[in-house]
Coordinates of C-alpha atoms in Angstrom, one line a residue:
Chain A
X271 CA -11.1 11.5 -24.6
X272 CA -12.4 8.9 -21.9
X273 CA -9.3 7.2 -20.9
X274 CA -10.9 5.3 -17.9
X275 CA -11.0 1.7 -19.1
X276 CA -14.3 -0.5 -19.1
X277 CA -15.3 -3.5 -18.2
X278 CA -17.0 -4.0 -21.4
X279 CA -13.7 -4.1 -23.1
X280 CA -13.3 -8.1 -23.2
X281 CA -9.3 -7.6 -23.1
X282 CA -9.5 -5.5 -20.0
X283 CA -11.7 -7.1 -18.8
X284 CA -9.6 -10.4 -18.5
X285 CA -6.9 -8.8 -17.3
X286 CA -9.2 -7.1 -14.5
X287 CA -10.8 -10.7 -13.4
X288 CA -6.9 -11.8 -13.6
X289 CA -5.8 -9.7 -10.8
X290 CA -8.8 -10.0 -8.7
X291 CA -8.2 -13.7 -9.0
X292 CA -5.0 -13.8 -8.0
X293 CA -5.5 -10.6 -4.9
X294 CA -8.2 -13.0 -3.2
X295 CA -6.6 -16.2 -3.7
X296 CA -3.4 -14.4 -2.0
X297 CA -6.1 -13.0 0.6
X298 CA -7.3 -16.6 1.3
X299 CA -3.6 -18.2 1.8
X300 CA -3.2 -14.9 3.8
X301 CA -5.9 -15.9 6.1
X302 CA -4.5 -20.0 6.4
X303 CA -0.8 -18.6 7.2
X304 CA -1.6 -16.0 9.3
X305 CA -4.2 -18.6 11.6
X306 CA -1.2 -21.3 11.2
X307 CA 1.7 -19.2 12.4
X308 CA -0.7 -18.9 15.2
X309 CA 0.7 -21.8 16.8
X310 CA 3.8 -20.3 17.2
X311 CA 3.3 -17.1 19.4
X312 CA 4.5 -16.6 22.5
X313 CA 1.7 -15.8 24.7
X314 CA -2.1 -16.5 23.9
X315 CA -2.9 -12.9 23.4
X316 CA -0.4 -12.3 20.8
X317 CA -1.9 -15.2 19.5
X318 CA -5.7 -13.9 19.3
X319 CA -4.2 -10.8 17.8
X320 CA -3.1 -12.6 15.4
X321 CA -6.3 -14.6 14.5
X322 CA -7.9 -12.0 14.4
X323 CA -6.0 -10.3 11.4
X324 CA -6.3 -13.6 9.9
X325 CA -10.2 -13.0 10.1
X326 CA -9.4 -9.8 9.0
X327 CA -7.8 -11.1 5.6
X328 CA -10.5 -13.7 4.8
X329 CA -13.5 -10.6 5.3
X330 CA -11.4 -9.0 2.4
X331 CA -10.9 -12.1 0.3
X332 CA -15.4 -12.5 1.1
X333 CA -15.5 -8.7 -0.7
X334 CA -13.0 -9.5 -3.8
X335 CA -15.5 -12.6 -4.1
X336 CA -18.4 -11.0 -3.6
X337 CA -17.1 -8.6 -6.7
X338 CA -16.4 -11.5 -9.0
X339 CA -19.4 -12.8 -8.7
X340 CA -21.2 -9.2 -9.3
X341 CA -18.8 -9.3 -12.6
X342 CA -20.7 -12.7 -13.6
X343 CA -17.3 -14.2 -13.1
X344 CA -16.6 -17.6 -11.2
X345 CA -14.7 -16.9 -8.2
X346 CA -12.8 -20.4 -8.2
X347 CA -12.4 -20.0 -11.6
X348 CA -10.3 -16.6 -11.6
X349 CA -8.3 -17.8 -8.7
X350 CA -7.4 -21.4 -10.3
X351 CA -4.6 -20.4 -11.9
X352 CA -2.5 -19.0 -9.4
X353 CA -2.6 -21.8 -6.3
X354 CA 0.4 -23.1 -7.6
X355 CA 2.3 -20.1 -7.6
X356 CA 1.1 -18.9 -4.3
X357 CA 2.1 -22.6 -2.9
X358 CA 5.5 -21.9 -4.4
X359 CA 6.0 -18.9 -2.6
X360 CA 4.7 -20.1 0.5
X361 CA 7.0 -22.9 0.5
X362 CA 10.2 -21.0 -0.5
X363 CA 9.6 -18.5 2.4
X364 CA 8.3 -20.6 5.0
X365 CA 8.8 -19.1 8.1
X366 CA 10.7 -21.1 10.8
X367 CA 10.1 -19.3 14.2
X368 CA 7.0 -16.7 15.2
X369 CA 9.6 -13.3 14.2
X370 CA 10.0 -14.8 11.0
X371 CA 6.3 -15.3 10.6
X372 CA 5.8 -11.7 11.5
X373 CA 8.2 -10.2 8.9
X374 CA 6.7 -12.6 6.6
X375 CA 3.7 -10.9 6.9
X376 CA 5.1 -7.3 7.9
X377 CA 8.1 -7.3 4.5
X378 CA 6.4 -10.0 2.5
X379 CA 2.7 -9.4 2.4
X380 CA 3.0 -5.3 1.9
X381 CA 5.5 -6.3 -0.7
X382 CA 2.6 -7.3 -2.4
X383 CA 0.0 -5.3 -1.5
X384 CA 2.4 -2.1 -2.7
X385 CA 2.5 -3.9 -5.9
X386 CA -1.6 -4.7 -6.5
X387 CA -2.4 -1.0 -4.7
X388 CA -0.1 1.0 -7.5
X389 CA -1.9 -1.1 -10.2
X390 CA -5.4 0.3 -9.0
X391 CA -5.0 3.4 -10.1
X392 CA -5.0 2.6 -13.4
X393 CA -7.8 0.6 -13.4
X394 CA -11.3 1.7 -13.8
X395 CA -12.7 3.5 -10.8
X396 CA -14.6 0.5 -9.0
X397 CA -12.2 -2.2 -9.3
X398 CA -9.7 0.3 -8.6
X399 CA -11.4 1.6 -5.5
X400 CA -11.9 -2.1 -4.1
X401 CA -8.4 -3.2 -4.2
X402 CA -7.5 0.0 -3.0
X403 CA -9.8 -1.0 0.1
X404 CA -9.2 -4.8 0.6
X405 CA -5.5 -4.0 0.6
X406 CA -5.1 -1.3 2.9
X407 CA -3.7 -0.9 6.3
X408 CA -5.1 -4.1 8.1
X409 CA -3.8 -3.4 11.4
X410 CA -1.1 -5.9 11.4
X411 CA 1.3 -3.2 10.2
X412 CA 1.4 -1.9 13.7
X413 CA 1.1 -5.0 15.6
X414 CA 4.3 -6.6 13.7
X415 CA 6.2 -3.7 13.4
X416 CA 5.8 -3.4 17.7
X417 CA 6.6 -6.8 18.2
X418 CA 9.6 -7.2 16.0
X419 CA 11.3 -3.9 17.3
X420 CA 10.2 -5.2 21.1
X421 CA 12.4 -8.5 19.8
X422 CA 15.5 -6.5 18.4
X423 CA 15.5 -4.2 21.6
X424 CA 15.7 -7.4 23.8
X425 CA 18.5 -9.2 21.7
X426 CA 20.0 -7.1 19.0
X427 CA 21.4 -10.2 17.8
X428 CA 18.0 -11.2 16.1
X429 CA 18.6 -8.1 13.9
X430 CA 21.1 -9.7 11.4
X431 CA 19.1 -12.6 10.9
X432 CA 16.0 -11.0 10.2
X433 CA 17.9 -8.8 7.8
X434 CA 19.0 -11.5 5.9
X435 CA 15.5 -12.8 5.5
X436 CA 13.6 -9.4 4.4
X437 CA 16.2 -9.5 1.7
X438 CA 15.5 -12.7 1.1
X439 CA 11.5 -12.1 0.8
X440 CA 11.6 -9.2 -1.2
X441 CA 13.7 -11.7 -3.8
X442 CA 11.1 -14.4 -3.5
X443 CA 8.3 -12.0 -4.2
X444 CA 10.5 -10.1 -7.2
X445 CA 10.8 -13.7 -8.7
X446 CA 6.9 -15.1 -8.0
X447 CA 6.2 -11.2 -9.4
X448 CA 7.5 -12.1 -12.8
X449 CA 6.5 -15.6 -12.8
X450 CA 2.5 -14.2 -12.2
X451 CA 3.1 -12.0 -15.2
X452 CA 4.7 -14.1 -17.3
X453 CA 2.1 -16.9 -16.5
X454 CA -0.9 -14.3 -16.9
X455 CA -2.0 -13.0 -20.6
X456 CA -4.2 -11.1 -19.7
X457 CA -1.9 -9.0 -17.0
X458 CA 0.1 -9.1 -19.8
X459 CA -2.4 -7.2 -21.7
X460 CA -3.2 -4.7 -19.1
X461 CA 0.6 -3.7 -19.6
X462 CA 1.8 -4.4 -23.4
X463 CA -2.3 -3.6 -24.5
X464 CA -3.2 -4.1 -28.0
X465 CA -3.0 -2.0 -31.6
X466 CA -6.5 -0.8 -30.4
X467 CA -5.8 0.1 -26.4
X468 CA -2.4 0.6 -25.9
X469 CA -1.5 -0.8 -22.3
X470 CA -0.2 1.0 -19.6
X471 CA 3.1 0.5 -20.8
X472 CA 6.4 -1.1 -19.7
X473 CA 7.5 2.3 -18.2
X474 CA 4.9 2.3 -15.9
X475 CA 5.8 -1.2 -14.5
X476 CA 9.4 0.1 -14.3
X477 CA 8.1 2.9 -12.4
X478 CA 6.1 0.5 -9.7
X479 CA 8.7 -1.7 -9.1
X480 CA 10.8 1.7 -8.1
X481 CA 8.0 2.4 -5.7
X482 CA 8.0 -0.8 -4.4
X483 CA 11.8 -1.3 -3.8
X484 CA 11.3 2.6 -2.0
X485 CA 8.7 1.1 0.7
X486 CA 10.2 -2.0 1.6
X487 CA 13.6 0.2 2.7
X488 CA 11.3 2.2 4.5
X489 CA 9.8 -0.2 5.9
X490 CA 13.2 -2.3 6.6
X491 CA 14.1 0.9 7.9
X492 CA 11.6 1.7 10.6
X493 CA 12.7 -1.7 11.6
X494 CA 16.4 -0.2 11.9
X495 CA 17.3 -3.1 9.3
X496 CA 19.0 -2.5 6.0
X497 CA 17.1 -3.4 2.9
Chain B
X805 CA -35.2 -17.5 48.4
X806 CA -33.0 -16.6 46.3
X807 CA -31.2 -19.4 44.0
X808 CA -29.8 -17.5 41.9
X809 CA -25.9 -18.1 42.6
X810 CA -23.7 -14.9 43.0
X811 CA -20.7 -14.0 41.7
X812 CA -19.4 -12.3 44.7
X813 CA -19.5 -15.3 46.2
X814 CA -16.1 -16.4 46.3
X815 CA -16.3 -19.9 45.6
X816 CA -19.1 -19.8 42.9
X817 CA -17.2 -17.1 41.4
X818 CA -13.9 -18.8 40.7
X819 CA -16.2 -21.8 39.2
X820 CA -17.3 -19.4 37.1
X821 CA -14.3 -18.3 36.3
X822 CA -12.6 -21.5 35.8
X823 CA -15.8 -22.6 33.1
X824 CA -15.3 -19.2 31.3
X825 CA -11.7 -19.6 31.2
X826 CA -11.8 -23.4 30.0
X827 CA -14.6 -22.6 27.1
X828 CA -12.6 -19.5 26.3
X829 CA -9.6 -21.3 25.4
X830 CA -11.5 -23.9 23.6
X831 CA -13.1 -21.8 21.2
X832 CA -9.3 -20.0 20.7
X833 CA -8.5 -23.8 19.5
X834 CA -11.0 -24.9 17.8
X835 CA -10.4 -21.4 15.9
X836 CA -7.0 -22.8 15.5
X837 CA -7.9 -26.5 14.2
X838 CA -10.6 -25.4 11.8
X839 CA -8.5 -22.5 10.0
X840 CA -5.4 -25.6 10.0
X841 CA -8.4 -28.1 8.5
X842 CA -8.9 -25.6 5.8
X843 CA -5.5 -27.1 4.4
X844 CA -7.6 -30.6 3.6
X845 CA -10.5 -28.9 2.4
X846 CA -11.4 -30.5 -1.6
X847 CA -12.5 -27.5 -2.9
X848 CA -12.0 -23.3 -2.3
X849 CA -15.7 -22.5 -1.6
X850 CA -15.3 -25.5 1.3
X851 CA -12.0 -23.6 2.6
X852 CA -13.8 -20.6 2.9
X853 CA -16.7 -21.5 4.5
X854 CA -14.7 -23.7 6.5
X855 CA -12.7 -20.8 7.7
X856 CA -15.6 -18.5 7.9
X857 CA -16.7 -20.2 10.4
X858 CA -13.1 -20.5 12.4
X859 CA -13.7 -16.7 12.3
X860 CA -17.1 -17.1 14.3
X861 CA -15.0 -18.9 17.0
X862 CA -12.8 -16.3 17.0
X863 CA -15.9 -14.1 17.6
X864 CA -17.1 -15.9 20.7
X865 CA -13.6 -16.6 22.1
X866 CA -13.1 -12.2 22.0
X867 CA -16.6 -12.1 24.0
X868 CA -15.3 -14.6 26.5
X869 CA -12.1 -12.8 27.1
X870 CA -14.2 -9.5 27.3
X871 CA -16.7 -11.1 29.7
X872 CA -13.4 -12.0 31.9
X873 CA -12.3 -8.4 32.0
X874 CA -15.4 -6.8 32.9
X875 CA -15.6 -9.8 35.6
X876 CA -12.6 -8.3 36.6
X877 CA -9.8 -11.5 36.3
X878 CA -7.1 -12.0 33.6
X879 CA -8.0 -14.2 30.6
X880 CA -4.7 -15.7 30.3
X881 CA -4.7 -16.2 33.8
X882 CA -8.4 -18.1 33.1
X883 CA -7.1 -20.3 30.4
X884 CA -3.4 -21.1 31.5
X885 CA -4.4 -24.3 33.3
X886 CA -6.5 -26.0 30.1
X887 CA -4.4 -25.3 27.6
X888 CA -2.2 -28.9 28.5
X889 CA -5.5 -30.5 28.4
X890 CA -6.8 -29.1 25.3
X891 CA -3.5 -30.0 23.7
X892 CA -4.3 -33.2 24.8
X893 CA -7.6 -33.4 23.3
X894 CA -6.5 -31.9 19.9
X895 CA -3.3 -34.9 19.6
X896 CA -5.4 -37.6 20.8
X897 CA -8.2 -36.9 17.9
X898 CA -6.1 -35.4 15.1
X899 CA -8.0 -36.1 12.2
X900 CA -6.5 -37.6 9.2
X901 CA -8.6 -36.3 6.4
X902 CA -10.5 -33.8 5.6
X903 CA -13.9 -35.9 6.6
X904 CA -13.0 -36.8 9.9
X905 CA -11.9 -33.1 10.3
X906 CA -15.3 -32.4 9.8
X907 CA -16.6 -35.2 12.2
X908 CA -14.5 -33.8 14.6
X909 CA -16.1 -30.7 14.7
X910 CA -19.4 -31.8 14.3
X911 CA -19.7 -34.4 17.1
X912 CA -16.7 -33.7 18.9
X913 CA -17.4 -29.8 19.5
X914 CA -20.7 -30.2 20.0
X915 CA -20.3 -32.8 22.7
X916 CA -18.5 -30.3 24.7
X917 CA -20.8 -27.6 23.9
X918 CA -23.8 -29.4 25.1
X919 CA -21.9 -30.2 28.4
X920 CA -21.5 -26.5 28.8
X921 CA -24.4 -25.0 27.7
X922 CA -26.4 -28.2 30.2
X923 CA -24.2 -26.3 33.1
X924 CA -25.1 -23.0 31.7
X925 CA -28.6 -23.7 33.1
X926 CA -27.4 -23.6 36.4
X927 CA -25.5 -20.4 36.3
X928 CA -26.1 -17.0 37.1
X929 CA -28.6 -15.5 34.6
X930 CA -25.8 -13.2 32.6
X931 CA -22.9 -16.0 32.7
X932 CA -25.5 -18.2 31.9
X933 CA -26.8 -16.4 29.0
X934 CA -23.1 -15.5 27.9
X935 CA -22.3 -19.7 27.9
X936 CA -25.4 -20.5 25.8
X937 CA -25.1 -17.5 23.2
X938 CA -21.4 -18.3 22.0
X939 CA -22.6 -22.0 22.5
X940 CA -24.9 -21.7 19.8
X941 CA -25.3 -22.9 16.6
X942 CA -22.3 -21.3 14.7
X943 CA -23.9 -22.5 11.0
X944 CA -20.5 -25.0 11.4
X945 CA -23.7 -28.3 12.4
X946 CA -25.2 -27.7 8.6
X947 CA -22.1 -27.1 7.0
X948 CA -20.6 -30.3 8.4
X949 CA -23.3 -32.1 8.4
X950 CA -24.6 -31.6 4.7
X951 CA -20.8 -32.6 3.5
X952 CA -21.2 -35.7 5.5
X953 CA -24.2 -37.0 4.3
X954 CA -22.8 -36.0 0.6
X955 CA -19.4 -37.9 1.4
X956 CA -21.7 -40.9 2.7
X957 CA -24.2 -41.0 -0.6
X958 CA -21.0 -40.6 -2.5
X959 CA -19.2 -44.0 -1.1
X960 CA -20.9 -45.8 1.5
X961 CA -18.3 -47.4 2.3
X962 CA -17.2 -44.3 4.3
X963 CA -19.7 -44.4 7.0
X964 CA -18.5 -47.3 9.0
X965 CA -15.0 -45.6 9.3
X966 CA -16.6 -42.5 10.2
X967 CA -19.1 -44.9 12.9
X968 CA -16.1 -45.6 14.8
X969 CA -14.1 -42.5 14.5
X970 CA -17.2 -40.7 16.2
X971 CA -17.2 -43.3 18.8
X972 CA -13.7 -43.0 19.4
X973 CA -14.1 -39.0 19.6
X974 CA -17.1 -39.6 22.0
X975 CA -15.0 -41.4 24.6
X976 CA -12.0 -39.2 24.1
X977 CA -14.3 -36.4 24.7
X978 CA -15.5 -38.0 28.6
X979 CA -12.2 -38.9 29.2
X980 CA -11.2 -35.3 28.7
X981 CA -14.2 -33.7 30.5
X982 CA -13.5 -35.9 33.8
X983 CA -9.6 -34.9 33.8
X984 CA -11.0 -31.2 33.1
X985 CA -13.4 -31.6 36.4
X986 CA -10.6 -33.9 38.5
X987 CA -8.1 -30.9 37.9
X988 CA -10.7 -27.9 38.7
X989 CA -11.4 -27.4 42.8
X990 CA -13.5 -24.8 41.3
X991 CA -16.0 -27.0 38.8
X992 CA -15.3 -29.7 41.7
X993 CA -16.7 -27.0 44.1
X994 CA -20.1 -26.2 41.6
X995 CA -21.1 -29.5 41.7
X996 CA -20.0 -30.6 45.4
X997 CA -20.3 -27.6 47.2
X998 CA -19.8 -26.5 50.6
X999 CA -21.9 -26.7 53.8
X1000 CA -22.6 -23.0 53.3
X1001 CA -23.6 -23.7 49.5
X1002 CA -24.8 -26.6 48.9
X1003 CA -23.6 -27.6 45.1
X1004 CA -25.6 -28.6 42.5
X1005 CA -25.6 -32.2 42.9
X1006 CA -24.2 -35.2 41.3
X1007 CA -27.6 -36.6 39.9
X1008 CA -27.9 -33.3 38.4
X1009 CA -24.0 -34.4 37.0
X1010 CA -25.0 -37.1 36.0
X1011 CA -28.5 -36.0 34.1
X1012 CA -26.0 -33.7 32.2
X1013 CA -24.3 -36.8 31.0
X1014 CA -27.3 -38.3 29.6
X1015 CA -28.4 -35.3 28.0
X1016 CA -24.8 -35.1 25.8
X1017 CA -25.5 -39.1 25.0
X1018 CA -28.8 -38.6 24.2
X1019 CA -27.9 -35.6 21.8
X1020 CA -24.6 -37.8 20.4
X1021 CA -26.6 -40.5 19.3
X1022 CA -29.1 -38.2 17.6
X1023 CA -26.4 -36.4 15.8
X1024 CA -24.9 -39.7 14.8
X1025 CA -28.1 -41.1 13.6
X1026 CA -28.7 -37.3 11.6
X1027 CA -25.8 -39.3 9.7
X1028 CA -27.8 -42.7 9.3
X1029 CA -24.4 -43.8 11.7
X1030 CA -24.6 -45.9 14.5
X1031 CA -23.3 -43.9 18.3

């Protein structure tokens, strides 16, 4: 039994242009936050660091619409749909100093990224194999993770507050999560399926939100913070 | 004999410096204010271009900096002086829609780029060809231009806003560049000199500041606008 699912399938299909729609449009914000938060950062090479993830971000959000396009989709058609809720979460998290910004992107983005990354494997192997790519390590990781434990060493103090608000972003994303699905029929789909293709099931999506909560205490962790 | 200046010549060399320094930092900003201009952009596919090409800045500022290295002197070091001025710059002509963002960037960038790539002439051949290279076209000139011309056809009532706003960014722009050379020893010292090197001139000065009005007015007349 082939139980790779195909593009050809229009149900999966939705559901595939969906996510890719709503990974690049998150790729694109990615890129505007990232080259805004700029402004903040203490000294000017921290700050072409910075940038230069940003540029980093918007060369992945070029592939995913490079893809769409190959899929005879419209990119700004796929993506539609979801600037609202991005705006949303962009606005309930906004970050109000530079180590904010950077656990923003550190907690908050991977957050998101763990989320998109365990739903590639069940896709079919290209579109599976792309997200797999545009959402790997983009270097940040390591820059962020260094700054914000240089911060903590200098002034423990900080370490409460940022606590607080990686708890605070992994609630945000929980809550823009289920709004994306609710809001989405076709991710919907992917997971609930139809008589014909049975989706991936709701035990699955129990079993990536496990996954998910795992990594962000690690990474709270490796931050010395408690999750 | 040899004209070529020489950058273990003290005094060229910290001109030099100074120029690399003060283009440097204004391609860091300008990488800056056209990722923050992608906020007003009317449509996705004009936010990604438009922040494509904040990425190509990005690109020429990391060859700057990398140029300063390998010269030897610190790139924060380099910049530190402008960065009041190009503050200054950026609040004087902060552009209050997405048009005159991209009025901004065509005539206002471009005026400084001409002045540097006219001294760029006069420099040693590798700083020289260094200037001119991340002085070039950046693809940003059609991009801008193109929307222009469509805002114009669109609503002419636009233009004559948009004839004054490029006036006013024109004498923002010489008012900048003369506090730029008042503050610099260094750019003072390229162009005055000293008994043992004689500087470039003031006529030549001056025949660079005819150059950028003759180039402004054609730009502003590529727009059927009035300089």
């Amino acid at each position: 039994v082939d139980t790779q699912p195909a593009l050809d399938d229009p149900t999966y299909r939705a559901a595939v242009l969906d996510l890719l729609g709503i990974v690049a449009y998150g790729e694109l914000t990615a890129f505007e936050r990232l080259a805004g938060d700029c402004a903040m950062a203490p000294a000017l090479s921290d700050k072409a660091s910075l940038a230069a993830l940003a540029c980093t971000e918007l060369r992945h959000y070029g592939q995913l619409r490079d893809y769409l396009v190959e899929l005879g989709a419209d990119p700004e058609a796929s993506m539609q749909p979801y600037i609202g809720r991005f705006d949303a979460w962009h606005e309930s998290t906004a970050p109000s100093d530079w180590l904010e910004g950077l656990m923003k992107a550190y907690v908050g983005d991977s957050i998101a990224a763990d989320f998109y990354r365990e739903i590639a494997q069940y896709l079919d192997e290209r579109t599976g194999a792309m997200l797999t790519e545009v959402l790997g390590q983009t270097g940040y990781d390591d820059f962020a993770r260094q700054r914000l434990l240089d911060a903590i060493a200098a002034d423990p103090r900080v370490s409460g507050r940022l606590a607080l608000w990686g708890r605070r972003l992994m609630g945000e994303a929980l809550s823009q999560a289920q709004a994306v699905a609710a809001e989405s029929r076709a991710l919907e789909g992917l997971f609930v399926g139809t008589p014909e293709r049975p989706g991936l099931g709701l035990n699955v999506l129990a079993e990536i939100f496990t996954t998910i909560q795992t990594r962000h205490t690690e990474r709270m962790a490796g931050l010395g913070l408690h999750a």
